[in-house]
PDB file of C-alpha atoms in Angstrom:
ATOM      1  CA  MET A   1      -5.669  -1.986 -20.488  1.00 43.00           C
ATOM      2  CA  SER A   2      -9.077  -1.459 -19.036  1.00 45.00           C
ATOM      3  CA  HIS A   3     -10.223   0.155 -15.788  1.00 47.00           C
ATOM      4  CA  GLN A   4     -11.249  -2.530 -13.319  1.00 45.00           C
ATOM      5  CA  ASP A   5     -14.037  -2.514 -10.762  1.00 44.00           C
ATOM      6  CA  VAL A   6     -13.068  -3.630  -7.266  1.00 46.00           C
ATOM      7  CA  GLN A   7     -14.946  -6.957  -7.427  1.00 50.00           C
ATOM      8  CA  SER A   8     -14.079  -7.972 -10.978  1.00 66.00           C
ATOM      9  CA  VAL A   9     -10.525  -9.347 -10.941  1.00 87.00           C
ATOM     10  CA  VAL A  10      -9.986 -12.799  -9.444  1.00 89.00           C
ATOM     11  CA  ILE A  11      -7.349 -15.428 -10.074  1.00 90.00           C
ATOM     12  CA  SER A  12      -9.300 -18.630  -9.464  1.00 89.00           C
ATOM     13  CA  ASP A  13      -6.221 -20.779  -8.679  1.00 92.00           C
ATOM     14  CA  PRO A  14      -3.067 -18.741  -7.972  1.00 94.00           C
ATOM     15  CA  PHE A  15      -0.975 -21.938  -7.701  1.00 93.00           C
ATOM     16  CA  ARG A  16      -1.987 -23.062 -11.239  1.00 94.00           C
ATOM     17  CA  PHE A  17      -1.612 -19.433 -12.444  1.00 95.00           C
ATOM     18  CA  ALA A  18       2.030 -19.477 -11.277  1.00 94.00           C
ATOM     19  CA  ALA A  19       2.724 -23.005 -12.571  1.00 95.00           C
ATOM     20  CA  ASP A  20       1.331 -22.081 -16.000  1.00 96.00           C
ATOM     21  CA  LEU A  21       3.523 -18.930 -16.076  1.00 96.00           C
ATOM     22  CA  ARG A  22       0.474 -16.778 -16.761  1.00 96.00           C
ATOM     23  CA  SER A  23       0.242 -12.991 -16.605  1.00 96.00           C
ATOM     24  CA  LEU A  24      -2.534 -10.555 -15.856  1.00 96.00           C
ATOM     25  CA  GLY A  25      -2.560  -6.778 -16.038  1.00 94.00           C
ATOM     26  CA  GLY A  26      -4.891  -3.836 -15.908  1.00 95.00           C
ATOM     27  CA  GLU A  27      -5.737  -0.554 -14.263  1.00 95.00           C
ATOM     28  CA  VAL A  28      -7.880   0.202 -11.241  1.00 95.00           C
ATOM     29  CA  ARG A  29      -9.392   3.559 -10.343  1.00 95.00           C
ATOM     30  CA  ILE A  30      -7.821   4.936  -7.162  1.00 94.00           C
ATOM     31  CA  ALA A  31     -11.320   5.861  -5.949  1.00 94.00           C
ATOM     32  CA  ALA A  32     -12.179   2.124  -5.937  1.00 94.00           C
ATOM     33  CA  LEU A  33      -9.440   1.409  -3.373  1.00 94.00           C
ATOM     34  CA  GLU A  34     -11.471   2.301  -0.284  1.00 92.00           C
ATOM     35  CA  ARG A  35      -8.881   1.431   2.389  1.00 93.00           C
ATOM     36  CA  LEU A  36      -6.265   3.541   0.594  1.00 93.00           C
ATOM     37  CA  ALA A  37      -8.593   6.566   0.430  1.00 89.00           C
ATOM     38  CA  ASP A  38      -7.965   7.417   4.117  1.00 86.00           C
ATOM     39  CA  PHE A  39      -4.346   8.283   3.285  1.00 89.00           C
ATOM     40  CA  LEU A  40      -5.097  10.410   0.227  1.00 92.00           C
ATOM     41  CA  ALA A  41      -5.895  14.081  -0.328  1.00 92.00           C
ATOM     42  CA  ASN A  42      -7.923  13.085  -3.411  1.00 92.00           C
ATOM     43  CA  THR A  43      -8.768   9.865  -5.207  1.00 93.00           C
ATOM     44  CA  ASP A  44      -8.441  10.917  -8.841  1.00 93.00           C
ATOM     45  CA  GLY A  45      -6.466   8.800 -11.278  1.00 93.00           C
ATOM     46  CA  VAL A  46      -5.614   5.155 -11.777  1.00 95.00           C
ATOM     47  CA  VAL A  47      -3.018   2.616 -10.701  1.00 96.00           C
ATOM     48  CA  SER A  48      -1.643   0.252 -13.344  1.00 97.00           C
ATOM     49  CA  TYR A  49      -0.732  -3.269 -12.246  1.00 97.00           C
ATOM     50  CA  ARG A  50       0.670  -6.500 -13.640  1.00 97.00           C
ATOM     51  CA  ILE A  51       1.008  -9.929 -12.042  1.00 97.00           C
ATOM     52  CA  ASP A  52       3.342 -12.519 -13.548  1.00 97.00           C
ATOM     53  CA  GLY A  53       3.318 -16.120 -12.343  1.00 96.00           C
ATOM     54  CA  SER A  54       6.446 -18.260 -12.085  1.00 96.00           C
ATOM     55  CA  VAL A  55       7.944 -21.163 -10.174  1.00 95.00           C
ATOM     56  CA  ASP A  56      11.260 -21.006  -8.265  1.00 91.00           C
ATOM     57  CA  GLU A  57      14.078 -23.615  -8.308  1.00 89.00           C
ATOM     58  CA  GLN A  58      12.329 -25.684  -5.609  1.00 87.00           C
ATOM     59  CA  GLY A  59       9.038 -25.671  -7.518  1.00 89.00           C
ATOM     60  CA  LYS A  60       7.351 -23.118  -5.254  1.00 91.00           C
ATOM     61  CA  PRO A  61       4.862 -20.738  -6.883  1.00 93.00           C
ATOM     62  CA  ARG A  62       5.789 -17.069  -7.190  1.00 94.00           C
ATOM     63  CA  LEU A  63       3.707 -14.062  -8.154  1.00 95.00           C
ATOM     64  CA  ARG A  64       5.566 -10.927  -9.222  1.00 97.00           C
ATOM     65  CA  LEU A  65       3.400  -7.846  -8.736  1.00 97.00           C
ATOM     66  CA  VAL A  66       4.327  -4.557 -10.374  1.00 97.00           C
ATOM     67  CA  ALA A  67       2.181  -1.464  -9.876  1.00 97.00           C
ATOM     68  CA  ASP A  68       2.620   2.205 -10.656  1.00 96.00           C
ATOM     69  CA  GLY A  69       0.673   5.406 -10.599  1.00 96.00           C
ATOM     70  CA  ARG A  70       0.588   8.864  -9.070  1.00 96.00           C
ATOM     71  CA  LEU A  71      -1.079   9.232  -5.678  1.00 95.00           C
ATOM     72  CA  GLU A  72      -2.061  12.468  -3.968  1.00 94.00           C
ATOM     73  CA  LEU A  73      -1.028  11.764  -0.373  1.00 93.00           C
ATOM     74  CA  ARG A  74      -1.922  14.005   2.567  1.00 90.00           C
ATOM     75  CA  CYS A  75       1.126  15.802   4.011  1.00 88.00           C
ATOM     76  CA  GLN A  76       1.325  15.046   7.727  1.00 85.00           C
ATOM     77  CA  ARG A  77       2.745  18.491   8.465  1.00 81.00           C
ATOM     78  CA  CYS A  78       0.454  20.902   6.594  1.00 85.00           C
ATOM     79  CA  LEU A  79      -2.381  18.464   5.743  1.00 83.00           C
ATOM     80  CA  GLU A  80      -2.361  19.590   2.092  1.00 86.00           C
ATOM     81  CA  GLY A  81      -2.065  17.229  -0.855  1.00 87.00           C
ATOM     82  CA  MET A  82       1.320  16.142  -2.147  1.00 91.00           C
ATOM     83  CA  SER A  83       2.069  14.183  -5.282  1.00 92.00           C
ATOM     84  CA  TRP A  84       3.805  10.816  -4.764  1.00 92.00           C
ATOM     85  CA  ASP A  85       4.916   8.446  -7.503  1.00 95.00           C
ATOM     86  CA  LEU A  86       4.009   4.848  -6.715  1.00 95.00           C
ATOM     87  CA  VAL A  87       6.601   2.445  -8.069  1.00 95.00           C
ATOM     88  CA  LEU A  88       5.952  -0.974  -6.603  1.00 95.00           C
ATOM     89  CA  GLU A  89       7.522  -4.353  -7.263  1.00 95.00           C
ATOM     90  CA  SER A  90       6.870  -7.317  -4.963  1.00 94.00           C
ATOM     91  CA  VAL A  91       7.605 -11.008  -5.258  1.00 93.00           C
ATOM     92  CA  LEU A  92       4.972 -12.996  -3.409  1.00 92.00           C
ATOM     93  CA  GLN A  93       4.679 -16.665  -2.539  1.00 91.00           C
ATOM     94  CA  PRO A  94       1.121 -17.945  -2.185  1.00 91.00           C
ATOM     95  CA  VAL A  95       0.693 -20.502   0.610  1.00 89.00           C
ATOM     96  CA  ARG A  96      -2.351 -22.674   1.217  1.00 87.00           C
ATOM     97  CA  PRO A  97      -4.309 -22.088   4.460  1.00 85.00           C
ATOM     98  CA  GLY A  98      -2.856 -24.096   7.339  1.00 80.00           C
ATOM     99  CA  GLN A  99       0.388 -24.770   5.479  1.00 77.00           C
ATOM    100  CA  GLY A 100       3.299 -23.631   7.638  1.00 71.00           C
ATOM    101  CA  ILE A 101       5.786 -21.084   6.368  1.00 67.00           C
ATOM    102  CA  PRO A 102       9.364 -22.268   7.097  1.00 61.00           C
ATOM    103  CA  ASP A 103      11.510 -19.873   9.170  1.00 63.00           C
ATOM    104  CA  GLU A 104      14.027 -19.422   6.358  1.00 61.00           C
ATOM    105  CA  GLU A 105      11.241 -18.136   4.124  1.00 59.00           C
ATOM    106  CA  LEU A 106      10.072 -15.701   6.811  1.00 57.00           C
ATOM    107  CA  GLU A 107      13.611 -14.292   6.954  1.00 62.00           C
ATOM    108  CA  ASP A 108      13.877 -13.927   3.163  1.00 62.00           C
ATOM    109  CA  ASP A 109      13.427 -10.231   2.316  1.00 69.00           C
ATOM    110  CA  GLU A 110      13.172 -10.988  -1.411  1.00 77.00           C
ATOM    111  CA  VAL A 111       9.886 -12.914  -1.176  1.00 83.00           C
ATOM    112  CA  ASP A 112       6.791 -12.323   0.964  1.00 85.00           C
ATOM    113  CA  ALA A 113       4.680 -15.391   1.711  1.00 82.00           C
ATOM    114  CA  PHE A 114       0.929 -14.901   2.104  1.00 86.00           C
ATOM    115  CA  GLU A 115      -1.926 -17.267   2.790  1.00 86.00           C
ATOM    116  CA  VAL A 116      -4.515 -17.566   0.046  1.00 87.00           C
ATOM    117  CA  GLU A 117      -7.714 -19.554  -0.396  1.00 80.00           C
ATOM    118  CA  ALA A 118      -8.747 -20.996  -3.760  1.00 81.00           C
ATOM    119  CA  ASP A 119      -9.488 -17.537  -5.209  1.00 89.00           C
ATOM    120  CA  LEU A 120      -7.119 -14.565  -5.115  1.00 91.00           C
ATOM    121  CA  ASP A 121      -8.671 -11.090  -5.102  1.00 93.00           C
ATOM    122  CA  VAL A 122      -6.208  -9.259  -7.347  1.00 93.00           C
ATOM    123  CA  ILE A 123      -7.434  -5.739  -6.564  1.00 94.00           C
ATOM    124  CA  GLY A 124      -7.344  -6.499  -2.827  1.00 93.00           C
ATOM    125  CA  LEU A 125      -3.776  -7.761  -3.205  1.00 93.00           C
ATOM    126  CA  VAL A 126      -2.764  -4.657  -5.171  1.00 95.00           C
ATOM    127  CA  GLU A 127      -4.310  -2.422  -2.495  1.00 95.00           C
ATOM    128  CA  ASP A 128      -2.573  -4.354   0.316  1.00 94.00           C
ATOM    129  CA  GLU A 129       0.811  -3.957  -1.355  1.00 95.00           C
ATOM    130  CA  ILE A 130       0.232  -0.225  -1.989  1.00 96.00           C
ATOM    131  CA  LEU A 131      -0.682   0.286   1.675  1.00 95.00           C
ATOM    132  CA  LEU A 132       2.534  -1.465   2.717  1.00 93.00           C
ATOM    133  CA  ALA A 133       4.571   0.710   0.333  1.00 93.00           C
ATOM    134  CA  LEU A 134       3.233   4.080   1.558  1.00 93.00           C
ATOM    135  CA  PRO A 135       5.639   6.316   3.474  1.00 91.00           C
ATOM    136  CA  ILE A 136       4.978   6.248   7.232  1.00 88.00           C
ATOM    137  CA  ALA A 137       4.597  10.020   7.570  1.00 85.00           C
ATOM    138  CA  PRO A 138       4.462  11.669   4.136  1.00 84.00           C
ATOM    139  CA  ARG A 139       5.348  15.348   4.088  1.00 81.00           C
ATOM    140  CA  HIS A 140       6.571  18.052   1.770  1.00 81.00           C
ATOM    141  CA  GLU A 141      10.245  19.020   1.777  1.00 80.00           C
ATOM    142  CA  ASN A 142       9.290  22.562   2.803  1.00 80.00           C
ATOM    143  CA  CYS A 143       5.928  23.431   4.267  1.00 77.00           C
ATOM    144  CA  ASP A 144       4.521  25.207   7.274  1.00 66.00           C
ATOM    145  CA  GLN A 145       2.081  23.918   9.808  1.00 61.00           C
ATOM    146  CA  PRO A 146      -1.497  25.085   9.237  1.00 57.00           C
ATOM    147  CA  ARG A 147      -2.186  28.572  10.534  1.00 59.00           C
ATOM    148  CA  PRO A 148      -5.485  29.838  11.975  1.00 58.00           C
ATOM    149  CA  VAL A 149      -7.767  31.302   9.321  1.00 59.00           C
ATOM    150  CA  ASN A 150      -8.186  34.701  11.045  1.00 59.00           C
ATOM    151  CA  GLY A 151      -4.418  35.132  11.497  1.00 53.00           C
ATOM    152  CA  GLU A 152      -4.523  35.090  15.291  1.00 56.00           C
ATOM    153  CA  GLY A 153      -2.456  32.512  17.089  1.00 56.00           C
ATOM    154  CA  LYS A 154      -4.401  30.320  19.463  1.00 59.00           C
ATOM    155  CA  GLN A 155      -2.858  30.105  22.933  1.00 64.00           C
ATOM    156  CA  SER A 156      -1.753  26.642  23.941  1.00 67.00           C
ATOM    157  CA  PRO A 157      -3.838  25.067  26.715  1.00 65.00           C
ATOM    158  CA  PHE A 158      -0.536  24.307  28.459  1.00 71.00           C
ATOM    159  CA  ALA A 159       0.524  27.973  28.600  1.00 69.00           C
ATOM    160  CA  VAL A 160      -1.507  28.410  31.806  1.00 68.00           C
ATOM    161  CA  LEU A 161       0.268  25.437  33.378  1.00 70.00           C
ATOM    162  CA  ALA A 162       3.663  26.857  32.426  1.00 70.00           C
ATOM    163  CA  GLY A 163       2.736  30.089  34.239  1.00 68.00           C
ATOM    164  CA  LEU A 164       1.679  28.189  37.351  1.00 73.00           C
ATOM    165  CA  ARG A 165       4.880  26.181  37.411  1.00 72.00           C
ATOM    166  CA  GLY A 166       7.067  29.295  37.444  1.00 66.00           C
ATOM    167  CA  GLY A 167       5.155  31.123  40.193  1.00 56.00           C
ATOM    168  CA  GLY A 168       4.380  28.304  42.594  1.00 52.00           C
ATOM    169  CA  LYS A 169       7.312  28.718  45.069  1.00 53.00           C
ATOM    170  CA  ALA A 170       6.479  28.321  48.743  1.00 48.00           C
TER     171      ALA A 170
END
């Protein structure tokens, strides 16, 4: 496997790719996934991915995406880094622009339909699926909220209001 640049991996016809039962795999540097970087404490490392094309019983194209790696997410409680193992598996159905997606396919939790032009940006797809797989509010099992550097607690701006509320009897 080789490390991929963001712009370098394209499936020129994802419908033919699926029909021909082709596969594609590689690794991408986490630092190259710019939209993902906002959620990370650091961008070291790589994500491995593989896309396998297939066709379902009705002849509809399917792309199975598998990705894994170790991400350093930012804990939402203490704001420090926390290690998170990415284990991703998605089954995707490419749909041509303007082609409607039947309601029964929208309700199917096994397959996610997505609209695609002639070319499919593989790294963009991998990044989209990683973003969807991230925990909503990642946090350590046990951690404290950040404390002031000098050790003094900062008074809440609402403490003054609480004092006014208690003493305002007429």
